[in-house]
XYZ file of C-alpha atoms in Angstrom:
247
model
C -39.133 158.597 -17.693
C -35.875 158.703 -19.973
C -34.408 155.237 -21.398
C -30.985 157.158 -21.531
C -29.396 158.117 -18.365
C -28.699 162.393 -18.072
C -25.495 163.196 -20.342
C -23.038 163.036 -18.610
C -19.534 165.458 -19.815
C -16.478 165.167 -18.440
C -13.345 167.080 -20.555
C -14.824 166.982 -23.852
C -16.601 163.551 -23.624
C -20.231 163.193 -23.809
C -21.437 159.681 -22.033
C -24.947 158.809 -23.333
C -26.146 155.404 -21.219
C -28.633 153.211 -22.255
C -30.776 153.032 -18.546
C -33.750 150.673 -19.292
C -32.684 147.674 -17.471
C -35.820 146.308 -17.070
C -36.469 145.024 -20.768
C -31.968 144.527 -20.573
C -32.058 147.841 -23.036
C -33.627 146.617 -25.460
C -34.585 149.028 -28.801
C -37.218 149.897 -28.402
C -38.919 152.853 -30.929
C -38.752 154.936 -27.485
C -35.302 154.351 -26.895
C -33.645 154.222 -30.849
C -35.651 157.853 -30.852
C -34.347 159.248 -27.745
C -30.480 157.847 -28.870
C -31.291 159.655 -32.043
C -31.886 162.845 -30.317
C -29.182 162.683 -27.746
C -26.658 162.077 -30.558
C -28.174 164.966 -32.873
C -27.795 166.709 -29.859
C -23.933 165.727 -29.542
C -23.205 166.597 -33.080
C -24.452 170.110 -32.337
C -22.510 170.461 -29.044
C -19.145 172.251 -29.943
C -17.757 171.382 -26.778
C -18.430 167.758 -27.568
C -15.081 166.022 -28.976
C -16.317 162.604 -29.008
C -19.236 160.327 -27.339
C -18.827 157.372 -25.742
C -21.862 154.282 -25.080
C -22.318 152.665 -22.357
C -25.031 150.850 -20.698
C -26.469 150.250 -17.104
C -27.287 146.884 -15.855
C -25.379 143.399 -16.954
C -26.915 144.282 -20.458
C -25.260 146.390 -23.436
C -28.234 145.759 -25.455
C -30.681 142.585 -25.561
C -31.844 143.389 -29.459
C -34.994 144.899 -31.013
C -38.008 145.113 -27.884
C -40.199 142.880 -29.376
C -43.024 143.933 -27.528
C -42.489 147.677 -28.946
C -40.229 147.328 -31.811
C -38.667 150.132 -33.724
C -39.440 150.864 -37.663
C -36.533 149.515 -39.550
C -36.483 153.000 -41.269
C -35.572 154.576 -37.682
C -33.429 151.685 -36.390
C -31.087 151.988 -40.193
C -31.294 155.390 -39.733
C -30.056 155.529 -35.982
C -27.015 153.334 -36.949
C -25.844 155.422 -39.641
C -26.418 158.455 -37.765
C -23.894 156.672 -35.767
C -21.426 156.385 -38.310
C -21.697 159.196 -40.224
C -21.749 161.587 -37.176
C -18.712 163.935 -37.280
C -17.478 162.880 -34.088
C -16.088 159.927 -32.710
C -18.513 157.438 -31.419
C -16.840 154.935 -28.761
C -18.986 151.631 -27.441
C -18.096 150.861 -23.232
C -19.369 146.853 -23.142
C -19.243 145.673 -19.765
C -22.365 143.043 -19.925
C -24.094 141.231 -22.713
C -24.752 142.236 -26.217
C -27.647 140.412 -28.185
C -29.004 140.638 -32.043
C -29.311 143.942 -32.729
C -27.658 145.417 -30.105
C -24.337 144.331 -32.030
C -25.666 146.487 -35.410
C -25.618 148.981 -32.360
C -21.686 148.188 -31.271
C -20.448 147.293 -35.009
C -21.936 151.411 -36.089
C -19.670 152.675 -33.525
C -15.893 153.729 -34.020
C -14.022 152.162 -31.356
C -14.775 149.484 -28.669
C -14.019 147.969 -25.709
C -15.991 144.825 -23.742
C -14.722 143.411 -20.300
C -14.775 139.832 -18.909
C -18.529 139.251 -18.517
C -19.057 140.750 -21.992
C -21.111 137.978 -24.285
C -22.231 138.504 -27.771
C -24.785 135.854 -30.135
C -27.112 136.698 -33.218
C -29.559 135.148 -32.315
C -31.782 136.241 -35.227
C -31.650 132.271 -36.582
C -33.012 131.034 -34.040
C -36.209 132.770 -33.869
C -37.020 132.398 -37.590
C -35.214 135.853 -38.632
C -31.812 136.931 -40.005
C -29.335 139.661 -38.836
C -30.768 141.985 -41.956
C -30.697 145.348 -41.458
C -27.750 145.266 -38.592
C -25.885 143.538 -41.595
C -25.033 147.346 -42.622
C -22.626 148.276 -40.423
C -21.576 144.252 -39.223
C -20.488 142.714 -42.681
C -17.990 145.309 -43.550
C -16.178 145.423 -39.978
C -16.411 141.681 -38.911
C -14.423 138.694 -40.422
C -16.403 137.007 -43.189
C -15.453 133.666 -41.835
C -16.527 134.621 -38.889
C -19.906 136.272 -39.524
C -20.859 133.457 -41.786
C -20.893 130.681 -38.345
C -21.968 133.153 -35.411
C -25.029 134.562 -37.998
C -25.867 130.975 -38.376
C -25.518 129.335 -35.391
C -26.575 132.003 -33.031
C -23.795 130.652 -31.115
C -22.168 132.954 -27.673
C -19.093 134.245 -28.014
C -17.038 136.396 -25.899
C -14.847 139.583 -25.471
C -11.947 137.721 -26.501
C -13.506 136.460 -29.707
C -15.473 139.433 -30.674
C -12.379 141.228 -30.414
C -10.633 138.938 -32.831
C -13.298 138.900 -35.879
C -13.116 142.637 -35.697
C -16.815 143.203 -33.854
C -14.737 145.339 -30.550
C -11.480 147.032 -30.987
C -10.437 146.093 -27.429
C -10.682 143.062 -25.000
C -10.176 144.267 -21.816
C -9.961 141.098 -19.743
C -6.858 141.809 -17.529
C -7.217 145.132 -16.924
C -10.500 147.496 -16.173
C -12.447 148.604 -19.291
C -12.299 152.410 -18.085
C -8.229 151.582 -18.424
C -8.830 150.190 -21.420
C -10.367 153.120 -22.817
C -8.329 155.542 -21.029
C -5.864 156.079 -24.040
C -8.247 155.959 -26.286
C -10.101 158.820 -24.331
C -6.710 160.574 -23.919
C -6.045 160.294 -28.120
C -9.146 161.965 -28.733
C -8.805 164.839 -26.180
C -5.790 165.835 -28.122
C -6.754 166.062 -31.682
C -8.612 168.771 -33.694
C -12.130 168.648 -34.235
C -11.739 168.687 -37.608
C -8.839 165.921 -37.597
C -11.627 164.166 -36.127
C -13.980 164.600 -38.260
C -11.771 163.703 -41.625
C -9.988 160.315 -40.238
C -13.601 159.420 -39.630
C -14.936 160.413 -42.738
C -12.033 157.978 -43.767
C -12.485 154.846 -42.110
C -16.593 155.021 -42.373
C -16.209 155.285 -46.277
C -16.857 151.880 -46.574
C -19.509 151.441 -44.194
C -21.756 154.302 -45.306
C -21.673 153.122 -48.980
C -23.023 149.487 -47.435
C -25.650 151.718 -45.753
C -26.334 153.682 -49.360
C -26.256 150.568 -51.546
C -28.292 148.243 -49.607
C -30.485 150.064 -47.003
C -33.927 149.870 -48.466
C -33.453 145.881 -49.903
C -32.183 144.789 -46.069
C -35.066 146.699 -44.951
C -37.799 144.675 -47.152
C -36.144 141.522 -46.134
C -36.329 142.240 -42.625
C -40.018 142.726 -43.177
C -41.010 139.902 -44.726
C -39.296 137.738 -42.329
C -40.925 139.387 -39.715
C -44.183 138.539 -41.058
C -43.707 135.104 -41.798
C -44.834 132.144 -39.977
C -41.543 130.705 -38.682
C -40.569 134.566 -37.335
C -44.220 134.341 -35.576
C -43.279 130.711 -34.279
C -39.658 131.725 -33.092
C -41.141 134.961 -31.255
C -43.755 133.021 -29.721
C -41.819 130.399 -28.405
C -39.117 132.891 -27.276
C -41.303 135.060 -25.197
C -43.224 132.142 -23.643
C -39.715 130.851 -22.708
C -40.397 127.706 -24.832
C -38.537 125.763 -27.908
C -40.051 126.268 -31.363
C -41.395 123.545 -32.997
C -38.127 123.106 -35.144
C -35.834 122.393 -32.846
C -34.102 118.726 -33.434
């Protein structure tokens, strides 16, 4: 069975959902593969203009599945697939968004989270750091910003997120499908390759993070993983328990 919901097309717009509620959509290597494809899959679709993300459940995306994680190769590689894709990319939040499910939301173009949206790195907390999810984060999110959420793991919401620059759009007072609706609508009316220039614009800066600092992120995100506080904080976390640093 799929963790991505049947593409769905309505008038040029390809919807890709995440659909594996039962680990909150978690990446998984199954699921960062099958988003790979789907999106390869996009990019090849001529009658695709754009693709928007969206999730079921009260989950965007809970992080890496750290009972089946992804390689960091394939999860860097997903994200800048993301961003380097020729078409627009466009993130629908409506629940909560976790670790690396924000490298996820911070690769795509445009954004927009509802009410119950909630974001937190939690990375810190479990012995980690946001590494390779720092790619597409760092150059789209406020540096005053990123430098108290990535260390304090603390929540934040749609509001908030939409302020340091992590969404482009907090849709609190009105639906997020209104919301997006001009956004949508802007899309719809501009040339494919309009599209794909402007993006090649405004992802400049983002693909040369990816280019300059993949493969160091990468082996820092490994040996965190494989160190005894990461081991401690994973532990603790999956048997719903403090580590044995908490003050």
């Amino acid at each position: 069975m799929s963790l991505l919901a049947p593409p769905a097309h309505d008038r040029g717009i390809a919807t890709l959902t995440l659909d594996s509620p039962a680990n909150r959509n978690a990446l998984s290597a199954r699921l960062v593969g099958e988003l790979a494809d789907a999106l390869d899959g996009c990019a090849a679709d001529e009658t695709v203009r754009a693709v928007l993300l969206t999730h079921t459940g009260n989950t965007f995306c809970a992080g890496a599945d750290l009972t089946a994680p992804p390689d960091p190769h394939a999860l860097v590689a997903l994200m800048r697939r993301i961003v380097a894709l020729p078409k627009p990319v466009v993130a629908r939040v409506t629940g909560h968004v976790r670790a690396g499910g924000l490298g996820l939301l911070a690769a795509c173009d445009v954004s927009a989270a509802g009410p119950g949206a909630t974001f937190a790195l939690t990375e810190s907390r479990l012995g980690l750091a946001p590494a390779v999810i720092s790619l597409p984060l760092l150059p789209r999110t406020d540096p005053r910003a990123a430098a108290r959420y990535y260390l304090t793991g603390e929540r934040f919401d749609a509001a908030e997120a939409a302020r340091i620059g992590l969404v482009s759009v907090a849709a609190e007072d009105v639906d997020v499908d209104a919301a997006l609706a001009p956004v949508l609508d802007g899309l719809r009316r501009a040339s494919p390759q309009g599209l794909a220039a402007s993006k090649e614009l405004v992802a400049a800066r983002v693909l040369r993070s990816f280019d300059q600092h993949s493969e160091d992120l990468i082996a820092r995100s490994a040996a965190l993983f494989a160190s005894d506080d990461a081991r401690e904080g994973m532990t603790a976390f999956l048997e719903r328990r403090d580590p044995a640093w908490r003050l």
